């Protein structure tokens, strides 16, 4: 199984979350870590599953310069794919993730697990949730 781990991280917190996912899938699947600036619709067919990570930005939105344009360009191609969502935040209550999840569902995406969020760096609870989410991509 080949998994695309596509994430944006401004402070390193979402990157730390991606590392938990990568470590959990090590030896279980082929994982490609991909910068969202280089990922697009042409890449969808290469992968069996996807882990998308983006922190909350501004007024609880996806990062607007790189991640949002990339995700907008591929979201119509994700129906029927195994997908998980994750990201960190430093304020608010996770509204950006609820909106992102609703957007995916409206696009016909069936998420493999509940999205995982962490307030700042992932704590032990977030790490466990990330491991379960990662395993949901291959089970």
C-alpha positions as CSV (number, residue, x, y, z in Angstrom):
1,X,0.0,0.0,0.0
2,X,1.3,3.5,-0.9
3,X,0.3,6.5,1.2
4,X,0.7,10.2,0.5
5,X,1.5,12.1,3.7
6,X,0.9,15.7,2.6
7,X,1.2,18.4,5.2
8,X,2.0,22.1,5.8
9,X,3.6,23.1,9.1
10,X,4.5,26.7,10.1
11,X,5.7,26.2,13.6
12,X,6.6,22.5,13.6
13,X,3.6,21.2,15.5
14,X,1.8,19.8,12.5
15,X,5.1,18.4,11.4
16,X,5.5,16.6,14.7
17,X,2.0,15.1,14.1
18,X,3.1,13.9,10.7
19,X,6.1,12.3,12.2
20,X,3.9,10.2,14.5
21,X,1.9,9.1,11.5
22,X,5.0,8.3,9.5
23,X,6.5,6.3,12.5
24,X,3.2,4.4,13.0
25,X,3.1,3.3,9.3
26,X,6.8,2.4,9.1
27,X,7.1,-1.2,7.9
28,X,3.4,-1.4,7.3
29,X,3.1,0.7,4.1
30,X,5.1,2.8,1.7
31,X,4.8,6.4,2.9
32,X,5.8,9.4,0.8
33,X,6.1,12.7,2.6
34,X,5.1,15.4,0.3
35,X,5.2,19.2,0.4
36,X,1.7,20.5,-0.6
37,X,3.4,23.0,-3.0
38,X,4.4,20.0,-5.2
39,X,1.2,17.9,-4.9
40,X,-1.7,18.1,-7.3
41,X,-4.4,16.3,-9.2
42,X,-1.9,14.3,-11.4
43,X,-0.6,12.7,-8.2
44,X,-3.8,11.2,-6.9
45,X,-3.7,8.0,-9.0
46,X,-0.3,7.1,-7.5
47,X,-1.6,6.5,-4.0
48,X,-4.0,4.2,-2.2
49,X,-4.5,6.5,0.8
50,X,-3.9,10.0,2.0
51,X,-3.0,11.8,5.2
52,X,-3.5,15.5,4.9
53,X,-2.3,17.8,7.7
54,X,-2.7,21.6,8.0
55,X,-2.7,23.8,11.1
56,X,-5.3,26.5,11.8
57,X,-4.3,29.8,10.4
58,X,-5.8,33.3,10.7
59,X,-9.4,33.1,11.7
60,X,-9.3,29.3,11.8
61,X,-8.9,28.5,8.2
62,X,-6.5,26.2,6.2
63,X,-3.2,27.8,5.3
64,X,-4.1,30.0,2.4
65,X,-1.0,30.4,0.2
66,X,0.0,26.8,-0.4
67,X,-2.2,24.3,1.3
68,X,-5.7,25.6,0.5
69,X,-4.9,26.0,-3.3
70,X,-3.5,22.5,-3.4
71,X,-6.5,21.0,-1.5
72,X,-9.0,22.9,-3.7
73,X,-7.3,21.5,-6.8
74,X,-7.6,17.8,-5.6
75,X,-10.7,17.7,-3.4
76,X,-13.0,16.7,-6.3
77,X,-10.8,13.6,-7.0
78,X,-10.8,12.2,-3.4
79,X,-14.2,10.5,-3.4
80,X,-13.7,6.8,-2.7
81,X,-10.2,7.3,-1.3
82,X,-9.0,6.4,2.2
83,X,-8.2,9.7,3.9
84,X,-7.3,11.1,7.3
85,X,-7.1,14.8,8.4
86,X,-4.9,16.2,11.1
87,X,-3.5,19.5,12.3
88,X,-2.6,21.8,15.2
89,X,-3.9,25.0,16.5
90,X,-3.0,27.6,19.1
91,X,-6.2,29.5,19.5
92,X,-9.9,28.9,18.9
93,X,-11.7,25.6,19.4
94,X,-10.9,23.6,16.3
95,X,-13.5,25.2,14.0
96,X,-11.1,25.0,11.0
97,X,-11.0,21.2,11.3
98,X,-14.8,20.9,11.7
99,X,-15.2,23.0,8.5
100,X,-12.5,21.0,6.7
101,X,-14.2,17.7,7.7
102,X,-17.6,19.0,6.6
103,X,-16.1,20.2,3.3
104,X,-14.6,16.7,2.7
105,X,-17.9,15.0,3.5
106,X,-19.8,17.3,1.1
107,X,-17.3,16.3,-1.6
108,X,-18.2,12.6,-1.1
109,X,-15.1,11.8,0.9
110,X,-15.5,9.0,3.5
111,X,-12.9,9.7,6.1
112,X,-11.1,6.6,7.5
113,X,-11.1,8.1,11.0
114,X,-12.2,11.1,12.9
115,X,-9.8,14.1,12.3
116,X,-7.1,14.6,14.9
117,X,-6.2,18.0,16.3
118,X,-3.6,19.1,18.8
119,X,-3.4,22.3,20.8
120,X,0.1,23.3,19.9
121,X,2.5,20.3,20.0
122,X,0.8,16.9,20.1
123,X,0.5,15.5,23.6
124,X,0.2,11.8,24.5
125,X,-3.6,11.7,23.7
126,X,-3.1,13.3,20.3
127,X,-0.2,10.9,19.5
128,X,-2.4,7.9,20.3
129,X,-5.3,9.3,18.2
130,X,-2.8,9.9,15.4
131,X,-1.6,6.3,15.6
132,X,-5.1,5.0,15.4
133,X,-5.9,7.3,12.5
134,X,-2.8,6.1,10.6
135,X,-3.7,2.5,11.2
136,X,-7.2,3.2,9.8
137,X,-5.6,3.9,6.5
138,X,-4.3,0.4,6.1
139,X,-7.0,-1.7,7.9
